[in-house]
Coordinates of N, CA, C and O and ligand atoms in Angstrom, one line a residue:
M1 N -1.3 -5.7 -35.4 CA -2.0 -4.5 -35.2 C -2.8 -4.0 -35.1 O -4.2 -4.6 -35.9
A2 N -3.3 -3.4 -34.2 CA -4.6 -3.1 -33.7 C -5.0 -1.6 -34.8 O -4.0 -1.5 -35.0
E3 N -6.6 -1.5 -35.1 CA -6.5 -0.4 -35.8 C -6.8 0.6 -35.3 O -7.6 1.0 -34.1
R4 N -6.2 1.7 -35.6 CA -6.4 3.0 -35.2 C -7.3 3.9 -35.1 O -8.3 3.8 -36.1
V5 N -7.6 4.4 -34.1 CA -8.9 5.1 -33.9 C -8.8 6.3 -33.8 O -9.4 7.5 -33.7
A6 N -7.4 6.6 -34.1 CA -7.0 8.1 -34.2 C -5.9 8.5 -34.8 O -5.8 7.2 -35.3
G7 N -6.1 10.0 -35.0 CA -5.3 10.2 -36.7 C -3.7 9.9 -35.5 O -3.6 10.4 -34.2
P8 N -2.7 10.2 -36.7 CA -1.0 9.9 -36.2 C -1.1 10.6 -35.2 O 0.0 10.7 -34.2
E9 N -1.0 12.1 -34.6 CA -0.9 13.5 -33.9 C -0.8 12.7 -32.5 O -0.9 13.1 -32.2
I10 N -2.8 12.0 -32.2 CA -3.1 11.8 -31.3 C -2.8 10.5 -31.2 O -1.7 9.9 -29.4
E11 N -2.3 9.8 -31.6 CA -1.1 8.4 -31.5 C -0.1 8.5 -30.7 O 0.4 8.5 -30.0
R12 N 0.4 10.0 -31.3 CA 1.8 10.2 -30.7 C 2.3 10.9 -29.6 O 2.7 10.2 -28.6
L13 N 1.0 11.3 -29.5 CA 0.9 12.6 -28.3 C 0.7 10.9 -27.0 O 1.1 11.0 -26.3
I14 N -0.2 10.0 -27.2 CA -0.7 8.5 -26.4 C 1.0 7.5 -26.4 O 1.5 7.5 -25.3
Q15 N 1.5 7.3 -27.5 CA 3.2 7.0 -27.0 C 4.1 7.6 -26.3 O 4.2 7.2 -25.4
L16 N 4.0 9.0 -26.7 CA 4.8 9.4 -25.8 C 5.0 9.5 -24.0 O 5.4 9.5 -23.0
L17 N 3.3 10.0 -23.6 CA 2.9 9.9 -22.5 C 2.9 8.4 -21.7 O 3.1 8.0 -20.6
A18 N 3.1 7.2 -23.0 CA 3.0 5.7 -22.6 C 4.4 5.4 -21.7 O 4.4 4.9 -20.8
R19 N 5.5 6.4 -22.3 CA 6.8 6.8 -21.3 C 6.8 7.8 -20.1 O 8.5 7.0 -20.0
L20 N 6.3 7.7 -19.7 CA 6.2 8.0 -18.0 C 6.1 7.4 -17.3 O 5.2 6.3 -17.3
P21 N 7.4 7.5 -15.9 CA 6.9 6.7 -14.9 C 5.8 6.5 -14.6 O 4.7 6.8 -14.6
G22 N 4.8 5.3 -14.2 CA 3.8 4.9 -13.5 C 2.9 5.1 -14.7 O 1.5 4.6 -14.1
L23 N 3.3 5.2 -15.7 CA 2.0 5.3 -17.1 C 1.7 4.2 -18.1 O 2.8 4.1 -19.1
G24 N 0.9 3.2 -18.3 CA 1.1 2.5 -19.3 C 0.0 2.8 -20.2 O -0.2 3.2 -20.4
P25 N 0.1 1.8 -21.2 CA -0.1 2.2 -22.6 C -2.0 2.7 -22.5 O -2.5 3.5 -22.9
R26 N -3.0 1.7 -21.6 CA -4.1 2.1 -21.0 C -4.2 3.3 -20.6 O -4.7 4.3 -21.0
S27 N -3.4 3.9 -19.3 CA -3.6 4.8 -18.5 C -3.0 6.1 -19.6 O -3.3 7.4 -19.4
A28 N -2.5 5.8 -20.4 CA -1.6 6.8 -21.4 C -3.0 7.2 -23.0 O -2.5 8.6 -22.5
R29 N -3.5 6.2 -22.8 CA -5.1 6.6 -23.5 C -5.5 7.8 -23.1 O -6.5 8.7 -23.1
R30 N -6.1 7.3 -21.8 CA -6.8 8.2 -20.2 C -6.4 9.5 -20.3 O -7.2 10.5 -20.4
A31 N -5.1 10.0 -20.1 CA -4.9 10.9 -19.7 C -4.6 11.0 -21.5 O -4.8 13.1 -20.8
A32 N -4.5 11.2 -22.4 CA -4.4 11.5 -23.7 C -6.1 12.7 -23.9 O -6.2 13.1 -23.8
L33 N -6.7 11.5 -24.5 CA -8.5 12.0 -23.8 C -8.3 13.0 -22.9 O -8.9 13.9 -23.2
H34 N -8.0 13.0 -21.3 CA -8.5 13.8 -20.5 C -7.4 15.5 -21.3 O -8.4 16.4 -21.7
L35 N -6.1 15.4 -21.6 CA -5.6 16.4 -21.8 C -6.3 17.0 -23.3 O -6.8 18.1 -23.1
I36 N -7.1 15.9 -24.4 CA -8.0 16.4 -24.9 C -8.8 17.3 -24.7 O -9.3 18.2 -25.4
R37 N -9.7 16.5 -24.0 CA -10.6 17.2 -23.3 C -10.6 18.4 -22.9 O -11.3 19.2 -23.1
K38 N -9.7 18.3 -21.9 CA -9.3 19.6 -21.2 C -8.2 21.0 -22.0 O -7.3 21.1 -21.6
R39 N -8.8 20.8 -23.5 CA -7.6 21.2 -24.1 C -7.5 23.1 -24.0 O -5.8 23.2 -24.0
E40 N -8.3 24.0 -23.3 CA -8.2 25.1 -23.3 C -7.2 24.8 -21.7 O -6.3 25.6 -21.6
E41 N -7.9 24.7 -20.9 CA -7.2 24.7 -19.2 C -6.4 24.2 -18.7 O -5.6 24.2 -18.3
L42 N -5.9 22.6 -19.9 CA -4.9 22.0 -19.4 C -4.0 21.8 -20.3 O -2.6 22.2 -20.1
L43 N -3.7 21.2 -21.8 CA -3.5 20.8 -22.8 C -2.4 22.1 -22.8 O -1.7 22.5 -23.1
G44 N -2.9 23.6 -23.2 CA -2.2 24.3 -23.6 C -1.4 25.5 -22.6 O -0.4 24.9 -23.0
P45 N -2.4 25.2 -21.6 CA -0.9 25.2 -20.4 C 0.3 24.8 -19.8 O 1.7 24.8 -19.9
L46 N -0.5 23.2 -20.7 CA 1.4 22.3 -20.0 C 2.1 22.5 -20.9 O 3.3 22.4 -20.8
A47 N 1.4 22.4 -23.1 CA 2.5 22.8 -23.6 C 3.3 23.5 -23.2 O 4.3 23.6 -23.7
E48 N 3.2 24.4 -23.1 CA 3.6 25.6 -22.8 C 4.1 25.8 -21.6 O 5.8 25.8 -21.5
A49 N 4.3 25.2 -20.2 CA 5.0 24.8 -19.4 C 6.0 23.9 -19.4 O 7.7 24.6 -19.1
M50 N 5.8 23.0 -20.8 CA 7.2 22.4 -21.3 C 8.1 22.7 -21.7 O 9.0 22.8 -21.5
Q51 N 7.5 23.7 -22.4 CA 8.0 24.3 -23.4 C 9.3 25.4 -22.9 O 10.5 25.3 -23.2
T52 N 8.9 26.1 -22.2 CA 9.3 27.1 -21.1 C 10.4 26.1 -20.3 O 11.8 26.1 -20.0
A53 N 10.4 24.9 -19.6 CA 10.7 24.1 -18.4 C 11.8 23.4 -19.8 O 13.7 23.2 -19.3
R54 N 11.8 23.1 -20.6 CA 13.0 22.5 -22.0 C 14.0 23.7 -22.0 O 15.3 23.8 -22.0
D55 N 13.4 25.2 -22.4 CA 14.2 26.6 -22.8 C 15.0 26.5 -21.2 O 15.8 27.4 -21.8
K56 N 14.7 26.7 -20.1 CA 15.4 27.3 -19.1 C 16.3 26.3 -18.0 O 16.8 26.8 -17.3
I57 N 15.7 25.1 -18.1 CA 16.0 24.2 -17.3 C 17.6 24.1 -17.2 O 17.9 24.0 -18.5
A58 N 18.6 24.6 -16.3 CA 20.0 23.7 -16.1 C 20.7 22.9 -14.9 O 19.2 22.9 -14.3
T59 N 21.4 22.8 -15.0 CA 21.8 22.1 -13.8 C 23.1 22.4 -13.1 O 24.2 22.9 -13.8
C60 N 22.5 22.7 -11.6 CA 23.7 23.3 -10.9 C 25.1 23.3 -11.2 O 25.5 22.1 -10.7
G61 N 25.9 24.0 -11.4 CA 26.9 23.4 -11.6 C 28.5 23.5 -10.2 O 28.9 22.7 -10.0
N62 N 27.7 23.6 -9.4 CA 27.6 24.0 -7.8 C 27.6 22.8 -7.3 O 28.4 21.4 -7.1
C63 N 26.5 21.7 -7.1 CA 25.8 20.9 -6.3 C 25.3 20.0 -7.8 O 24.4 18.8 -6.9
G64 N 24.7 19.7 -8.8 CA 24.0 19.1 -9.5 C 22.8 18.9 -9.4 O 22.1 18.1 -10.3
N65 N 21.5 20.4 -8.8 CA 20.6 20.1 -8.5 C 20.4 20.5 -10.2 O 20.9 20.8 -11.1
I66 N 18.4 20.6 -10.3 CA 18.0 21.0 -11.5 C 17.5 22.2 -11.3 O 16.0 22.0 -10.1
D67 N 17.3 23.4 -11.9 CA 16.7 24.4 -11.9 C 16.8 25.5 -12.9 O 17.2 24.7 -13.9
T68 N 15.9 26.8 -13.0 CA 16.5 27.4 -14.4 C 17.0 28.4 -14.1 O 17.3 29.6 -14.7
A69 N 18.1 28.1 -12.8 CA 19.2 29.0 -12.4 C 20.7 28.1 -12.0 O 20.5 27.5 -11.5
D70 N 21.6 28.3 -12.9 CA 22.8 28.0 -12.3 C 23.5 29.2 -11.8 O 24.0 30.2 -12.6
P71 N 23.9 29.2 -10.2 CA 23.5 28.1 -9.5 C 22.1 28.6 -8.8 O 21.3 29.1 -9.2
C72 N 22.1 27.0 -8.8 CA 20.4 27.1 -8.4 C 20.3 27.8 -6.9 O 20.5 28.5 -6.5
A73 N 18.2 27.7 -6.7 CA 18.2 28.4 -5.7 C 18.0 27.9 -4.3 O 18.3 28.7 -3.6
V74 N 18.8 26.4 -4.0 CA 19.3 26.0 -2.7 C 20.4 26.6 -2.7 O 20.7 26.7 -1.5
C75 N 21.5 26.4 -3.5 CA 23.1 27.2 -3.7 C 22.8 28.5 -3.2 O 23.6 29.2 -2.9
R76 N 21.9 29.5 -3.8 CA 22.1 30.3 -3.3 C 21.2 31.4 -2.1 O 21.6 32.3 -2.0
D77 N 20.2 30.2 -2.2 CA 20.1 30.6 -0.1 C 20.7 31.2 0.2 O 20.9 29.9 1.5
G78 N 21.0 32.5 0.9 CA 21.4 32.8 1.5 C 21.5 32.3 3.5 O 22.0 32.8 4.6
R79 N 20.5 32.1 3.5 CA 19.5 31.5 4.9 C 19.9 29.8 5.6 O 20.1 29.6 6.5
R80 N 20.3 29.2 4.4 CA 21.1 27.6 5.1 C 22.0 27.4 5.1 O 23.0 28.4 5.7
D81 N 22.2 26.7 6.7 CA 23.6 26.4 7.0 C 24.4 25.9 6.3 O 24.5 24.8 5.9
P82 N 25.7 26.8 6.5 CA 26.7 26.5 5.4 C 27.6 25.4 5.0 O 28.7 25.2 4.8
T83 N 27.5 25.4 6.8 CA 28.2 23.7 7.4 C 28.0 22.5 6.7 O 28.7 21.9 7.7
T84 N 26.9 22.9 6.6 CA 26.4 20.9 6.0 C 26.0 20.9 5.0 O 25.3 21.2 4.7
L85 N 26.3 19.5 4.8 CA 26.0 19.4 3.0 C 25.4 18.1 3.1 O 26.1 17.2 4.0
I86 N 24.5 17.8 2.8 CA 23.7 16.6 2.4 C 24.2 16.4 0.8 O 23.9 16.5 0.3
V87 N 24.7 15.0 1.0 CA 24.8 14.1 -0.1 C 23.7 12.9 -0.9 O 23.2 12.4 0.4
V88 N 23.0 13.9 -1.5 CA 22.4 12.3 -2.6 C 22.7 11.9 -3.6 O 23.4 12.8 -4.7
E89 N 21.7 11.1 -3.8 CA 21.9 10.4 -5.5 C 21.3 10.7 -5.8 O 21.3 10.8 -7.5
T90 N 19.6 10.8 -5.8 CA 19.1 12.3 -6.9 C 18.4 13.5 -6.9 O 18.3 13.4 -5.8
V91 N 18.1 14.5 -7.5 CA 17.3 15.8 -7.7 C 16.2 14.8 -6.6 O 15.2 15.6 -6.3
A92 N 15.8 13.9 -7.2 CA 14.4 13.4 -6.3 C 15.1 13.0 -5.1 O 13.7 13.5 -3.9
D93 N 15.5 12.9 -4.9 CA 15.7 12.9 -3.1 C 15.9 14.3 -2.6 O 15.8 14.3 -1.6
L94 N 16.5 14.8 -3.1 CA 16.9 16.2 -3.0 C 15.3 17.0 -2.4 O 15.4 17.2 -1.2
W95 N 14.3 16.9 -3.7 CA 13.4 17.5 -3.6 C 12.8 16.9 -2.4 O 11.9 17.3 -1.6
A96 N 13.0 15.3 -1.9 CA 12.2 14.8 -0.7 C 12.4 14.9 0.6 O 11.8 15.4 1.4
L97 N 14.5 15.0 0.4 CA 14.5 15.8 1.9 C 14.5 17.0 2.2 O 14.1 17.6 3.2
E98 N 13.5 18.1 1.2 CA 13.4 19.3 1.4 C 12.4 19.2 1.5 O 11.3 20.6 2.3
R99 N 11.5 18.5 1.3 CA 10.1 18.7 1.7 C 9.2 18.3 3.5 O 9.0 18.0 3.7
S100 N 10.4 17.7 3.7 CA 10.7 16.8 5.4 C 11.3 18.1 5.7 O 10.5 18.0 7.2
N101 N 11.3 18.8 5.6 CA 12.1 20.1 6.3 C 12.6 20.4 7.7 O 12.7 20.7 8.3
A102 N 13.5 19.6 7.7 CA 14.1 18.7 8.7 C 15.4 19.0 8.8 O 16.0 19.3 10.1
V103 N 16.1 19.6 8.4 CA 17.2 20.5 7.5 C 18.0 21.2 6.7 O 17.0 21.6 5.9
S104 N 18.2 22.2 7.5 CA 18.5 23.4 6.7 C 19.9 22.9 6.0 O 20.8 23.4 6.8
G105 N 20.2 22.7 5.1 CA 21.7 22.8 4.7 C 21.8 22.7 3.0 O 21.4 23.3 2.8
R106 N 23.2 22.5 2.2 CA 23.0 22.3 1.0 C 23.2 21.1 0.4 O 23.5 20.8 1.3
Y107 N 23.2 20.8 -0.4 CA 22.9 19.5 -0.9 C 24.2 19.5 -2.0 O 24.9 20.1 -2.8
H108 N 24.3 18.0 -2.2 CA 25.7 17.5 -3.2 C 24.7 16.1 -4.3 O 24.7 15.3 -3.6
V109 N 24.0 16.4 -5.3 CA 24.0 15.4 -6.2 C 24.5 15.0 -6.7 O 25.6 15.1 -8.2
L110 N 24.7 13.5 -6.3 CA 26.0 12.3 -7.4 C 25.2 12.1 -8.5 O 26.3 12.1 -9.5
G111 N 24.3 12.2 -8.4 CA 23.8 11.7 -10.0 C 23.7 9.8 -10.2 O 23.7 9.3 -11.3
G112 N 23.6 9.4 -8.9 CA 23.3 7.9 -8.7 C 24.2 7.0 -8.5 O 24.6 8.0 -7.2
T113 N 24.8 6.0 -8.2 CA 25.4 5.1 -7.0 C 26.4 4.0 -8.1 O 26.4 4.1 -9.0
L114 N 27.0 4.5 -7.3 CA 28.8 3.3 -7.6 C 27.6 2.4 -7.6 O 27.0 1.7 -6.6
S115 N 28.2 1.1 -8.8 CA 27.4 0.5 -9.0 C 28.5 -1.1 -10.2 O 28.7 -0.6 -11.1
P116 N 29.7 -1.6 -9.4 CA 30.8 -1.6 -9.9 C 30.0 -2.9 -11.4 O 30.3 -3.4 -12.8
L117 N 28.4 -3.4 -10.8 CA 27.9 -5.2 -11.4 C 27.3 -3.6 -13.2 O 28.0 -4.7 -14.2
D118 N 27.1 -2.9 -12.8 CA 26.7 -2.1 -13.9 C 27.8 -0.9 -14.7 O 27.0 -0.4 -15.7
G119 N 28.8 -1.5 -14.2 CA 29.8 -0.6 -14.9 C 29.5 1.0 -14.6 O 30.3 1.7 -15.2
V120 N 29.0 1.4 -13.4 CA 29.1 3.1 -13.2 C 30.8 3.0 -12.2 O 30.7 2.7 -10.8
G121 N 31.2 4.1 -12.5 CA 32.2 4.0 -11.6 C 32.3 5.5 -10.9 O 31.6 6.2 -11.2
P122 N 33.1 5.6 -10.1 CA 33.5 7.2 -9.3 C 33.6 8.8 -10.8 O 33.0 9.2 -9.9
R123 N 34.3 8.0 -12.0 CA 34.0 8.9 -13.1 C 32.8 9.5 -13.5 O 33.0 10.4 -14.1
D124 N 31.8 8.7 -13.2 CA 30.2 8.9 -14.1 C 29.6 9.2 -12.7 O 28.7 9.6 -13.5
L125 N 29.8 9.9 -11.9 CA 29.1 10.3 -11.0 C 29.9 12.1 -10.7 O 31.1 11.9 -10.8
N126 N 28.9 12.7 -9.5 CA 29.7 13.7 -9.3 C 30.5 14.0 -8.3 O 30.7 14.1 -7.2
L127 N 31.4 13.4 -8.5 CA 32.4 13.2 -7.0 C 33.3 13.9 -6.5 O 33.5 14.5 -5.8
D128 N 34.0 14.1 -8.6 CA 35.5 14.7 -8.1 C 35.6 15.9 -7.4 O 36.7 16.7 -6.9
S129 N 34.0 16.9 -7.2 CA 34.2 18.4 -7.0 C 34.2 18.3 -5.5 O 33.9 19.6 -5.3
L130 N 33.5 17.2 -4.8 CA 33.1 17.1 -3.8 C 33.9 17.2 -2.5 O 34.2 18.5 -2.0
P131 N 34.9 16.9 -2.6 CA 36.1 17.5 -1.8 C 36.8 18.6 -1.3 O 36.9 19.5 -0.3
A132 N 36.9 18.9 -2.8 CA 37.5 20.9 -2.9 C 36.2 21.5 -2.4 O 36.0 22.5 -1.9
R133 N 34.5 21.2 -3.0 CA 33.8 22.0 -2.1 C 33.3 21.8 -0.9 O 33.6 22.9 -0.6
V134 N 34.2 20.4 -0.3 CA 34.1 20.3 1.2 C 34.6 21.7 1.8 O 34.7 22.3 2.7
A135 N 35.5 21.9 1.7 CA 37.2 22.7 1.9 C 37.5 24.5 1.8 O 36.9 25.2 2.5
R136 N 36.2 24.3 0.4 CA 36.1 26.1 -0.1 C 34.9 26.3 0.4 O 35.0 27.5 1.1
E137 N 33.7 25.5 0.9 CA 32.6 25.7 2.0 C 33.0 25.7 3.2 O 31.6 26.8 4.0
G138 N 33.9 25.5 3.8 CA 34.5 25.3 4.9 C 33.0 24.9 5.3 O 32.1 24.5 7.2
V139 N 32.3 23.3 5.1 CA 32.0 22.1 5.7 C 32.7 21.7 7.0 O 33.7 21.3 7.1
R140 N 31.4 21.7 7.7 CA 31.9 20.8 9.0 C 31.1 19.6 9.1 O 31.6 18.4 10.0
E141 N 29.7 19.4 8.4 CA 29.2 17.5 8.5 C 29.0 17.7 7.3 O 28.0 18.4 6.5
V142 N 29.4 16.6 6.8 CA 28.6 15.8 5.8 C 27.6 14.4 5.6 O 28.4 13.8 6.7
I143 N 26.5 14.8 5.6 CA 25.1 13.5 5.5 C 25.2 13.1 4.5 O 24.9 13.5 3.2
V144 N 25.6 12.0 4.6 CA 25.6 10.8 3.6 C 24.4 10.4 3.1 O 23.9 9.2 4.0
A145 N 23.1 10.5 2.6 CA 21.6 10.9 2.6 C 21.3 9.5 1.3 O 21.3 10.3 0.4
V146 N 22.1 8.3 1.3 CA 21.8 7.7 0.0 C 21.0 6.5 0.4 O 21.0 6.3 1.8
N147 N 20.5 5.4 -0.2 CA 19.8 4.4 -0.5 C 19.8 3.4 0.2 O 21.3 3.3 -0.2
A148 N 19.6 2.5 1.0 CA 19.9 1.8 2.2 C 19.9 0.3 1.0 O 19.5 -0.7 1.1
T149 N 20.6 0.6 -0.3 CA 20.7 -0.4 -1.2 C 22.3 -0.7 -1.0 O 23.3 -0.2 -0.7
V150 N 22.5 -1.2 -1.4 CA 24.1 -2.4 -2.0 C 24.9 -1.3 -2.6 O 26.1 -0.6 -1.6
D151 N 24.5 -0.5 -3.7 CA 25.4 0.4 -3.9 C 25.4 1.0 -3.6 O 25.7 2.1 -2.9
G152 N 23.9 1.5 -3.1 CA 24.1 2.8 -1.9 C 25.1 3.3 -1.0 O 26.1 4.3 -0.5
Q153 N 25.2 1.7 -0.1 CA 26.1 1.5 1.0 C 27.4 1.6 0.5 O 28.0 2.4 0.9
T154 N 27.4 1.2 -1.1 CA 29.1 1.5 -1.1 C 29.3 2.7 -1.7 O 30.5 2.8 -1.6
T155 N 28.2 3.2 -2.1 CA 28.9 4.3 -2.5 C 29.1 5.2 -1.5 O 29.8 6.5 -0.9
A156 N 28.3 5.0 -0.3 CA 28.8 5.9 1.6 C 29.5 5.7 1.4 O 30.1 6.3 2.4
H157 N 30.6 4.2 1.2 CA 31.8 4.3 2.2 C 32.7 5.3 1.2 O 33.7 5.1 1.7
Y158 N 32.6 4.8 -0.6 CA 33.7 5.6 -1.0 C 33.7 7.1 -0.7 O 34.1 7.6 -0.6
V159 N 32.3 8.0 -0.1 CA 32.2 9.3 -0.3 C 33.3 9.4 1.0 O 33.6 10.1 1.4
T160 N 33.1 8.2 2.0 CA 33.4 8.3 3.4 C 35.5 8.5 3.0 O 36.0 9.1 3.8
D161 N 35.1 7.8 2.3 CA 36.8 7.5 2.1 C 37.9 9.1 1.7 O 38.5 9.3 1.7
L162 N 36.5 9.2 0.7 CA 37.2 10.3 -0.5 C 37.4 11.6 0.6 O 38.3 12.5 0.1
L163 N 36.2 11.4 1.7 CA 36.5 13.0 2.5 C 37.3 12.6 3.6 O 37.0 13.9 4.5
S164 N 37.7 11.5 4.3 CA 38.5 10.8 5.1 C 39.7 12.4 5.2 O 40.8 12.6 4.3
G165 N 40.7 12.8 6.4 CA 41.9 13.5 6.2 C 41.1 14.6 5.9 O 42.1 15.6 5.9
L166 N 39.9 15.2 5.9 CA 39.3 16.8 5.8 C 38.8 17.2 7.0 O 38.5 18.4 7.2
G167 N 38.9 16.6 7.5 CA 38.6 17.0 9.6 C 37.2 17.2 9.5 O 36.8 18.1 10.1
V168 N 36.4 16.7 8.3 CA 34.6 17.1 8.4 C 34.2 15.5 9.1 O 34.8 14.6 9.2
K169 N 33.0 15.9 10.1 CA 32.3 15.1 10.5 C 31.4 14.2 9.4 O 30.6 15.5 8.4
I170 N 31.4 13.0 9.1 CA 30.6 12.2 7.9 C 29.2 11.3 8.9 O 29.7 10.9 9.8
T171 N 28.7 11.6 8.6 CA 27.1 10.9 9.1 C 26.6 10.1 7.9 O 26.6 10.9 6.8
R172 N 25.0 9.1 8.5 CA 24.3 9.4 7.1 C 23.4 9.1 8.1 O 22.7 8.5 9.1
L173 N 22.7 8.5 7.2 CA 21.0 8.1 7.9 C 20.8 6.9 8.7 O 21.3 6.5 8.2
A174 N 19.6 7.1 9.9 CA 19.6 6.1 10.6 C 18.6 5.0 9.1 O 17.8 5.8 9.5
H175 N 18.6 3.8 9.7 CA 17.5 3.0 9.3 C 16.8 2.1 9.9 O 17.7 1.4 11.4
G176 N 16.1 2.8 10.1 CA 14.8 1.7 11.1 C 13.4 1.6 10.8 O 13.0 1.6 9.5
V177 N 12.7 1.3 12.0 CA 11.2 1.7 11.9 C 10.6 3.2 11.4 O 11.0 3.9 12.1
P178 N 9.6 2.7 10.6 CA 9.1 3.9 10.1 C 7.6 4.8 11.0 O 7.7 3.7 11.9
V179 N 8.0 6.4 11.3 CA 7.3 7.0 12.0 C 6.0 6.1 12.2 O 4.9 5.8 10.6
G180 N 5.2 5.5 12.7 CA 4.1 5.0 12.4 C 3.6 3.5 12.4 O 2.4 2.7 12.2
G181 N 5.0 2.7 12.0 CA 5.1 1.3 11.7 C 4.9 0.3 12.9 O 5.4 1.1 14.1
E182 N 4.3 -0.8 12.5 CA 4.4 -1.4 13.3 C 5.1 -2.9 13.0 O 5.7 -3.3 12.0
L183 N 5.7 -3.4 14.0 CA 7.2 -4.0 14.1 C 6.9 -5.2 13.2 O 7.1 -5.9 12.2
D184 N 5.5 -5.7 13.8 CA 5.0 -6.9 12.7 C 4.9 -7.4 11.5 O 5.2 -8.6 10.7
Y185 N 4.6 -6.0 10.5 CA 4.7 -5.7 9.4 C 6.2 -5.4 9.2 O 6.1 -5.6 7.3
L186 N 7.4 -5.6 9.6 CA 8.3 -4.8 9.1 C 9.2 -5.9 8.5 O 9.4 -7.1 8.9
D187 N 9.9 -5.9 7.2 CA 11.1 -7.1 6.8 C 11.8 -7.6 8.0 O 12.3 -6.1 8.4
E188 N 12.5 -8.3 7.6 CA 14.1 -8.5 9.0 C 15.4 -7.8 8.6 O 15.7 -7.3 9.6
G189 N 15.3 -6.8 7.6 CA 16.5 -6.7 7.3 C 16.1 -4.9 8.3 O 16.7 -4.8 8.8
T190 N 15.0 -4.9 7.9 CA 14.5 -3.4 8.9 C 14.9 -3.3 9.9 O 15.2 -2.5 10.7
L191 N 14.4 -4.4 10.5 CA 14.5 -4.3 11.8 C 15.5 -4.9 12.5 O 15.5 -3.8 13.4
A192 N 16.2 -5.3 11.9 CA 17.8 -5.7 12.4 C 18.5 -4.6 12.3 O 19.4 -4.2 13.3
A193 N 18.2 -4.1 10.9 CA 19.1 -1.9 11.3 C 18.3 -1.2 12.7 O 19.3 -0.7 12.7
A194 N 16.8 -1.4 12.6 CA 16.4 -0.6 13.9 C 17.3 -1.1 14.7 O 17.5 0.0 15.6
L195 N 17.0 -2.5 15.3 CA 17.9 -2.8 16.8 C 19.4 -2.3 16.2 O 19.3 -2.0 17.8
R196 N 20.2 -2.6 15.5 CA 21.6 -2.2 15.7 C 21.8 -0.8 15.8 O 22.7 -0.7 16.4
Q197 N 20.5 0.4 15.4 CA 21.0 1.6 15.4 C 20.1 2.2 16.8 O 19.4 2.9 16.5
R198 N 19.5 1.5 17.5 CA 19.4 1.4 18.8 C 19.4 3.1 19.6 O 21.0 2.9 19.4
T199 N 18.4 3.9 20.3 CA 19.0 5.1 20.7 C 19.3 5.1 22.3 O 17.9 4.4 22.5
A200 N 19.8 5.7 23.0 CA 18.9 6.1 24.5 C 18.2 6.3 24.9 O 17.8 7.9 23.8
F201 N 16.9 6.3 25.8 CA 15.9 7.6 25.9 C 16.7 8.9 26.6 O 17.0 8.2 27.6
Ligands
LIG301 ZN1 23.3 24.0 -6.9

């Protein structure tokens, strides 16, 4: 084992930082040094923000979003269209859709996808409450905004079956040419999906 250059407290900080997505041991070391150098304006406020987040974070019992209140800010927002419900896999997807500013509805966060190979079944996801929620909130359109993966599409079909008979319109995201994308650079799957889902001018 390499000789330690810092005390156990700093080594622990580096080890924890190295567990963050996108950070390996090298960048964790760099991040730790940066935090230590900026301990007044960065390390202190960061530690406080993390403590507050740990104490206050709650999962919304209505939609599965993460916030500091239950129900969450999205569920409490009266300006949203209550008739549109967007089903997403993760909170990260909810945040991404919110950044796009393209739709004003409420969300239902599944907490993953059905994955028979990994042993993830309907009971493991936030699915049980979905039909009752759709009925109770007067939802007219459910947008199934899941990933274009095999598991995502399995989940989309399950959600469609689950909601059939409730009289709601079920839609899904189009998959195709990204804005600004050049055809030559697309993989065959994306190009094929874009062709299948072509629309009239
Ligand atoms: Zn919520």
